[in-house]
Coordinates of C-alpha atoms and ligand atoms in Angstrom, one line a residue:
X1 CA 162.7 -55.1 -113.8
X2 CA 165.5 -53.7 -115.5
X3 CA 164.5 -49.8 -114.8
X4 CA 167.5 -47.3 -116.9
X5 CA 171.1 -47.9 -118.6
X6 CA 171.3 -51.8 -117.5
X7 CA 167.7 -52.1 -118.7
X8 CA 168.4 -51.8 -122.0
X9 CA 171.0 -54.0 -123.5
X10 CA 173.1 -53.7 -126.4
X11 CA 170.4 -55.1 -128.7
X12 CA 173.3 -54.9 -131.7
X13 CA 174.8 -57.9 -129.5
X14 CA 171.5 -60.0 -129.1
X15 CA 170.8 -63.1 -131.6
X16 CA 167.7 -61.2 -133.2
X17 CA 165.6 -63.4 -136.3
X18 CA 168.1 -62.3 -139.1
X19 CA 171.1 -63.6 -136.9
X20 CA 169.3 -66.7 -136.1
X21 CA 169.0 -66.9 -140.3
X22 CA 173.1 -67.5 -140.5
X23 CA 172.8 -71.1 -138.3
X24 CA 174.1 -73.0 -141.0
X25 CA 173.2 -77.0 -141.2
X26 CA 176.7 -77.8 -140.1
X27 CA 176.4 -75.7 -137.0
X28 CA 173.0 -76.7 -136.0
X29 CA 174.0 -80.6 -136.5
X30 CA 177.4 -80.2 -134.5
X31 CA 175.5 -78.5 -131.4
X32 CA 173.0 -81.3 -132.0
X33 CA 175.3 -84.1 -131.4
X34 CA 176.7 -82.3 -128.5
X35 CA 179.8 -81.7 -130.3
X36 CA 182.6 -79.4 -129.9
X37 CA 182.6 -76.3 -131.9
X38 CA 186.6 -74.8 -132.6
X39 CA 188.1 -72.1 -133.5
X40 CA 187.9 -72.1 -137.2
X41 CA 184.4 -74.2 -138.1
X42 CA 181.9 -71.7 -139.1
X43 CA 179.7 -70.5 -136.4
X44 CA 177.0 -67.5 -136.9
X45 CA 178.1 -64.2 -135.8
X46 CA 176.1 -63.6 -133.0
X47 CA 177.3 -67.1 -131.5
X48 CA 180.8 -65.2 -131.5
X49 CA 179.5 -62.4 -130.1
X50 CA 178.0 -63.9 -127.3
X51 CA 181.0 -66.2 -126.6
X52 CA 183.2 -63.1 -126.9
X53 CA 180.6 -61.2 -124.6
X54 CA 180.6 -63.9 -121.3
X55 CA 184.5 -65.1 -121.8
X56 CA 185.9 -61.5 -122.0
X57 CA 183.5 -60.5 -118.9
X58 CA 184.5 -63.7 -117.5
X59 CA 188.6 -62.9 -117.6
X60 CA 187.8 -59.6 -116.5
X61 CA 186.1 -60.8 -113.2
X62 CA 189.4 -62.9 -112.6
X63 CA 191.7 -60.4 -112.9
X64 CA 189.5 -57.5 -111.0
X65 CA 188.8 -60.8 -108.8
X66 CA 192.9 -60.5 -107.4
X67 CA 192.0 -57.2 -105.9
X68 CA 189.6 -57.7 -102.6
X69 CA 192.5 -60.4 -101.5
X70 CA 195.4 -58.8 -102.7
X71 CA 194.5 -56.3 -100.2
X72 CA 195.3 -58.6 -97.3
X73 CA 198.6 -60.5 -98.7
X74 CA 200.7 -58.5 -96.6
X75 CA 198.4 -58.4 -93.5
X76 CA 198.0 -62.1 -93.9
X77 CA 198.0 -63.5 -90.2
X78 CA 200.9 -66.3 -90.7
X79 CA 204.0 -66.7 -93.3
X80 CA 201.7 -69.9 -94.5
X81 CA 198.6 -67.8 -94.8
X82 CA 200.5 -65.0 -96.5
X83 CA 202.2 -67.9 -99.4
X84 CA 198.8 -69.4 -99.7
X85 CA 196.8 -66.2 -100.5
X86 CA 199.9 -65.1 -103.1
X87 CA 199.4 -68.7 -104.7
X88 CA 195.3 -68.4 -105.4
X89 CA 196.0 -64.2 -106.2
X90 CA 198.0 -65.3 -108.5
X91 CA 195.8 -68.8 -109.9
X92 CA 193.3 -65.5 -110.2
X93 CA 195.8 -63.7 -112.6
X94 CA 196.7 -67.3 -114.3
X95 CA 192.1 -67.7 -115.3
X96 CA 192.7 -64.1 -116.4
X97 CA 195.2 -65.4 -118.8
X98 CA 193.5 -68.9 -120.0
X99 CA 190.2 -66.4 -120.8
X100 CA 191.4 -63.7 -122.6
X101 CA 193.4 -66.2 -124.6
X102 CA 190.1 -68.1 -125.4
X103 CA 188.5 -64.8 -126.7
X104 CA 191.6 -63.9 -128.7
X105 CA 190.3 -67.8 -130.5
X106 CA 187.0 -65.9 -131.7
X107 CA 189.0 -62.9 -132.8
X108 CA 189.1 -60.8 -130.2
X109 CA 191.9 -58.2 -129.9
X110 CA 193.3 -58.8 -126.0
X111 CA 194.1 -55.1 -125.8
X112 CA 190.6 -54.2 -127.5
X113 CA 188.9 -56.0 -124.4
X114 CA 190.8 -54.6 -121.9
X115 CA 190.1 -51.6 -123.5
X116 CA 186.5 -52.0 -123.2
X117 CA 187.2 -53.3 -119.2
X118 CA 188.6 -49.9 -118.5
X119 CA 186.1 -47.3 -120.3
X120 CA 183.0 -49.2 -118.6
X121 CA 182.1 -50.8 -122.1
X122 CA 182.1 -54.4 -120.6
X123 CA 181.6 -55.3 -116.9
X124 CA 183.2 -57.7 -114.5
X125 CA 181.2 -59.9 -111.3
X126 CA 179.7 -57.8 -109.1
X127 CA 180.5 -59.6 -106.2
X128 CA 184.8 -57.9 -106.1
X129 CA 183.0 -54.5 -105.4
X130 CA 182.3 -55.5 -102.2
X131 CA 185.2 -54.6 -99.6
X132 CA 187.4 -57.0 -97.3
X133 CA 187.7 -55.3 -94.2
X134 CA 188.9 -58.1 -91.7
X135 CA 191.0 -61.4 -92.5
X136 CA 187.7 -63.7 -92.1
X137 CA 186.3 -62.1 -95.6
X138 CA 189.4 -63.6 -97.0
X139 CA 188.3 -67.3 -95.7
X140 CA 184.0 -66.1 -97.1
X141 CA 185.5 -65.3 -100.4
X142 CA 187.1 -69.0 -100.6
X143 CA 184.5 -70.5 -99.1
X144 CA 181.5 -68.3 -101.0
X145 CA 183.0 -66.9 -103.7
X146 CA 184.6 -69.9 -105.3
X147 CA 182.0 -72.1 -104.0
X148 CA 179.8 -70.0 -106.3
X149 CA 182.3 -69.9 -109.3
X150 CA 182.6 -73.8 -109.5
X151 CA 179.6 -74.0 -109.6
X152 CA 179.0 -71.9 -112.1
X153 CA 181.7 -73.2 -114.1
X154 CA 181.5 -77.0 -113.7
X155 CA 178.7 -76.8 -116.6
X156 CA 180.8 -74.9 -118.4
X157 CA 183.4 -77.5 -119.0
X158 CA 180.6 -78.8 -121.6
X159 CA 180.4 -75.0 -122.8
X160 CA 179.9 -75.7 -126.5
X161 CA 182.7 -73.7 -127.4
X162 CA 186.1 -76.2 -127.2
X163 CA 188.6 -73.5 -126.2
X164 CA 186.4 -71.9 -123.5
X165 CA 185.5 -75.7 -121.9
X166 CA 188.8 -76.7 -121.9
X167 CA 190.3 -73.7 -120.2
X168 CA 187.6 -74.2 -117.3
X169 CA 188.6 -78.0 -116.8
X170 CA 191.5 -76.2 -115.2
X171 CA 189.8 -73.3 -113.7
X172 CA 187.9 -75.3 -111.9
X173 CA 190.1 -77.5 -110.5
X174 CA 191.7 -74.9 -109.4
X175 CA 189.1 -73.3 -107.7
X176 CA 188.3 -76.6 -105.9
X177 CA 191.3 -75.5 -103.6
X178 CA 190.6 -71.5 -103.3
X179 CA 187.1 -73.2 -102.0
X180 CA 188.3 -75.5 -99.3
X181 CA 191.0 -73.2 -98.5
X182 CA 188.6 -70.5 -98.1
X183 CA 186.9 -73.2 -96.0
X184 CA 189.9 -73.6 -93.8
X185 CA 190.3 -70.5 -93.0
X186 CA 186.5 -69.9 -91.4
X187 CA 186.8 -73.6 -89.6
X188 CA 189.8 -71.9 -87.8
X189 CA 188.4 -69.0 -86.9
X190 CA 184.8 -69.7 -86.2
X191 CA 187.1 -73.1 -83.5
X192 CA 188.7 -70.3 -82.5
X193 CA 188.2 -67.6 -79.7
X194 CA 184.8 -65.6 -79.3
X195 CA 186.4 -62.6 -80.9
X196 CA 187.2 -64.9 -84.1
X197 CA 184.1 -66.8 -84.6
X198 CA 182.8 -63.1 -84.9
X199 CA 184.6 -61.8 -87.5
X200 CA 183.8 -65.4 -88.9
X201 CA 180.3 -64.8 -88.6
X202 CA 180.2 -61.1 -89.6
X203 CA 182.4 -62.2 -93.1
X204 CA 179.5 -64.4 -94.0
X205 CA 177.1 -62.1 -93.3
X206 CA 178.1 -59.8 -95.6
X207 CA 178.9 -61.7 -98.5
X208 CA 176.2 -64.1 -98.8
X209 CA 173.7 -62.4 -100.6
X210 CA 176.2 -60.7 -103.0
X211 CA 177.4 -64.1 -103.3
X212 CA 173.9 -65.5 -104.1
X213 CA 173.8 -62.4 -106.5
X214 CA 176.9 -64.2 -109.1
X215 CA 174.7 -66.1 -110.4
X216 CA 172.9 -63.3 -112.4
X217 CA 169.5 -61.7 -112.8
X218 CA 167.1 -63.9 -112.0
X219 CA 165.2 -66.6 -114.8
X220 CA 162.7 -64.3 -115.9
X221 CA 165.2 -60.9 -116.3
X222 CA 167.7 -62.6 -118.0
X223 CA 167.9 -61.6 -121.6
X224 CA 170.6 -63.7 -122.6
X225 CA 170.3 -66.8 -121.0
X226 CA 167.0 -68.5 -123.0
X227 CA 169.9 -68.0 -126.4
X228 CA 173.3 -69.0 -124.5
X229 CA 171.3 -72.6 -123.4
X230 CA 169.7 -73.4 -126.7
X231 CA 173.7 -72.7 -128.4
X232 CA 175.1 -74.9 -125.7
X233 CA 177.2 -72.3 -123.4
X234 CA 175.4 -72.2 -120.8
X235 CA 173.9 -75.4 -119.6
X236 CA 171.7 -74.3 -116.2
X237 CA 169.6 -71.0 -115.8
X238 CA 170.7 -68.6 -113.8
X239 CA 168.2 -69.9 -111.1
X240 CA 169.2 -73.5 -111.4
X241 CA 172.7 -72.6 -110.7
X242 CA 171.8 -70.3 -107.6
X243 CA 169.5 -73.4 -106.3
X244 CA 172.4 -75.2 -106.7
X245 CA 175.4 -73.4 -104.7
X246 CA 172.4 -72.7 -102.1
X247 CA 171.8 -76.5 -101.5
X248 CA 175.4 -77.4 -101.3
X249 CA 176.1 -75.1 -98.9
X250 CA 173.9 -74.7 -95.9
X251 CA 175.2 -77.9 -95.2
X252 CA 178.6 -76.5 -95.2
X253 CA 177.8 -73.7 -93.0
X254 CA 176.3 -75.7 -90.5
X255 CA 179.9 -78.1 -90.5
X256 CA 181.5 -74.2 -89.7
X257 CA 179.3 -73.9 -87.3
X258 CA 177.7 -70.7 -88.4
X259 CA 174.6 -69.2 -89.6
X260 CA 173.7 -67.9 -93.2
X261 CA 171.7 -64.5 -92.6
X262 CA 168.5 -66.1 -94.1
X263 CA 165.6 -66.6 -91.3
X264 CA 164.1 -68.5 -93.9
X265 CA 166.6 -71.1 -94.7
X266 CA 164.4 -74.3 -94.7
X267 CA 164.6 -78.0 -96.6
X268 CA 161.7 -78.2 -98.5
X269 CA 161.0 -81.9 -98.8
X270 CA 158.3 -81.5 -101.7
X271 CA 161.1 -79.5 -103.8
X272 CA 163.7 -81.8 -102.8
X273 CA 166.1 -78.2 -102.5
X274 CA 166.1 -75.6 -99.8
X275 CA 163.8 -72.9 -99.9
X276 CA 165.5 -69.3 -98.9
X277 CA 164.4 -65.4 -98.8
X278 CA 163.7 -63.0 -101.3
X279 CA 167.4 -61.7 -103.0
X280 CA 167.6 -57.9 -103.3
X281 CA 168.0 -57.8 -107.1
X282 CA 167.6 -54.1 -107.3
X283 CA 171.5 -54.1 -104.8
X284 CA 172.8 -56.2 -107.9
X285 CA 171.5 -53.9 -110.9
X286 CA 172.9 -51.2 -108.7
X287 CA 176.7 -52.9 -108.3
X288 CA 176.5 -53.7 -111.6
X289 CA 176.0 -50.1 -112.6
X290 CA 178.6 -48.6 -110.8
X291 CA 177.3 -47.8 -107.5
X292 CA 178.7 -51.1 -105.5
X293 CA 180.8 -49.5 -102.5
X294 CA 184.1 -50.1 -104.5
X295 CA 183.1 -49.6 -108.2
X296 CA 185.2 -46.3 -108.3
X297 CA 188.3 -47.7 -106.5
X298 CA 188.9 -51.0 -107.9
X299 CA 188.7 -49.4 -111.3
X300 CA 191.2 -47.1 -110.5
X301 CA 193.4 -49.5 -109.2
X302 CA 193.1 -51.7 -112.3
X303 CA 193.8 -48.7 -114.7
X304 CA 196.9 -47.8 -112.5
X305 CA 198.2 -51.5 -112.9
X306 CA 197.5 -51.2 -116.5
X307 CA 199.4 -47.5 -117.2
X308 CA 201.9 -48.9 -114.5
X309 CA 202.6 -51.7 -116.7
X310 CA 203.1 -50.3 -120.3
X311 CA 206.2 -50.8 -120.2
X312 CA 206.0 -54.7 -119.7
X313 CA 204.2 -54.9 -122.5
X314 CA 205.9 -53.1 -124.9
X315 CA 209.5 -55.0 -123.6
X316 CA 207.7 -58.4 -124.7
X317 CA 206.6 -57.0 -127.9
X318 CA 209.8 -55.6 -129.0
X319 CA 211.2 -59.2 -127.5
X320 CA 208.8 -61.1 -129.6
X321 CA 209.3 -58.8 -133.1
X322 CA 213.0 -59.7 -132.4
X323 CA 212.8 -63.3 -132.4
X324 CA 209.9 -63.3 -134.9
X325 CA 212.4 -61.8 -137.3
X326 CA 214.0 -64.2 -139.8
X327 CA 217.5 -65.2 -138.7
X328 CA 220.2 -63.4 -139.9
X329 CA 218.0 -60.0 -140.8
X330 CA 219.0 -56.8 -139.8
X331 CA 222.5 -58.5 -139.3
X332 CA 224.0 -58.2 -143.1
X333 CA 224.2 -61.4 -143.8
X334 CA 223.9 -61.7 -147.6
Ligands
FAQ401 N1 177.9 -59.3 -112.3 O1 171.2 -62.6 -119.4 P1 171.9 -62.3 -118.5 C1 185.0 -65.9 -110.2 C2 175.1 -59.1 -116.2 S1 184.6 -65.2 -111.6 C3 177.7 -58.4 -113.3 O2 171.9 -63.3 -117.3 P2 174.5 -63.9 -118.6 C4 186.8 -66.6 -109.7 C5 175.6 -60.0 -117.8 O3 176.6 -59.9 -118.2 C6 182.9 -65.0 -111.5 N2 177.5 -58.5 -114.1 O4 173.6 -62.7 -118.9 C7 187.0 -65.6 -108.5 C8 174.6 -59.7 -118.7 O5 175.2 -58.1 -119.3 P3 175.3 -58.0 -120.7 C9 182.8 -64.5 -112.7 C10 176.1 -59.3 -113.9 O6 175.4 -63.8 -119.5 C11 186.9 -66.3 -107.4 C12 173.7 -58.7 -117.8 O7 174.5 -58.6 -116.5 N3 181.8 -65.7 -113.3 O8 184.4 -65.5 -109.4 C13 176.1 -60.5 -113.2 O9 174.0 -65.0 -119.7 C14 187.1 -65.5 -106.6 C15 172.2 -60.2 -117.9 O10 172.5 -61.0 -117.6 C16 181.4 -66.0 -114.8 O11 181.8 -64.3 -115.2 C17 177.1 -60.1 -112.1 N4 176.8 -61.2 -111.5 O12 174.8 -64.5 -117.4 C18 188.1 -64.9 -108.3 C19 181.5 -67.3 -115.1 N5 174.8 -61.2 -113.5 O13 176.7 -58.3 -121.2 C20 188.9 -64.0 -107.5 C21 180.8 -67.1 -116.9 C22 175.0 -61.0 -114.8 O14 173.8 -58.4 -121.4 C23 188.9 -64.9 -106.3 N6 180.0 -65.8 -116.9 N7 175.4 -59.8 -115.0 O15 175.6 -56.7 -120.8 C24 178.5 -66.6 -116.8 O16 178.4 -68.1 -116.2 C25 177.3 -65.6 -117.2 O17 177.9 -64.4 -117.7 C26 176.2 -64.8 -115.9 C27 175.4 -64.0 -116.3 C28 175.7 -66.2 -115.3 C29 177.5 -64.3 -115.1

């Protein structure tokens, strides 16, 4: 299914038989006991690298994810909506902060991670490469994108790596607020004028399929899942979480009075789940490769924000260095 550079994952970062050998017995016993791995514990190098990869991509997603909604802060339809949206976008920055800090506990360097994002060597979630064309898109992002993020992240609260799991507890609480504010925006629009209802429906039509793609490729095409699940990093497969999200969202769409753009969505009594239409994963792979509608714009904006913030980082470093210096240093005190 993978037919190009996306199809050829960097094998040096993948656990192989040789790396499996460094699974020491203490680590294996800790995982078997459902214990938490902490930063100072011994861990296989491949486990550490997998965590840095996932946590960094997650952190990058949070901060790139500020852009689509940030686009509407100046045009929110009321002061109340503006204040809520500003708080939400700020929350996403905070999530990025917790996640970069969690990656640092694994020995990763934050500047290096950002450099990998800016040079395209590390990914961020495909969903943030879609445009926010109307105010209803802010509602669709809150309801569907934050809804998908929560579905994916609640199990990560039980991730085997302690700092990541603990960061997820707080992130999930905040994402729950985000999801409800998105639902409330769409509820208001879908119960407003016919034009407002059309706007809400159009946003849901555009965001539904990309939200399903957030869960990643199908299980058969997910190179990392098996090992990540064996290590207790992922607790459920991509397809299991995607199905859980669909099952949760269909009744919510009914409550909103909106239609999900999939004529094949129907309850399957035997499976106890909703059946759904075929997801076009070619689109996911194209977006990940950089060919989504907004990839270039998102990266250009991110690089500019980073460059514009250079003076803040320099000032913060100078301040930290000054306060780290021993008392009296440089003041000529004998
Ligand atoms: N987009 O083998 P798998 C949010 C990559 S936060 C881009 O299945 P894995 C909050 C994957 O990295 C949203 N790339 O990989 C918010 C891998 O690449 P690599 C982010 C994708 O890691 C809301 C390759 O494909 N959430 O929304 C995507 O086992 C509103 C093969 O895939 C997280 O990051 C994709 N959709 O499973 C903010 C949650 N899917 O490195 C603002 C934590 C897959 O091998 C506003 N992450 N890839 O070259 C995870 O749970 C996992 O990393 C998955 C992917 C499930 C995303």
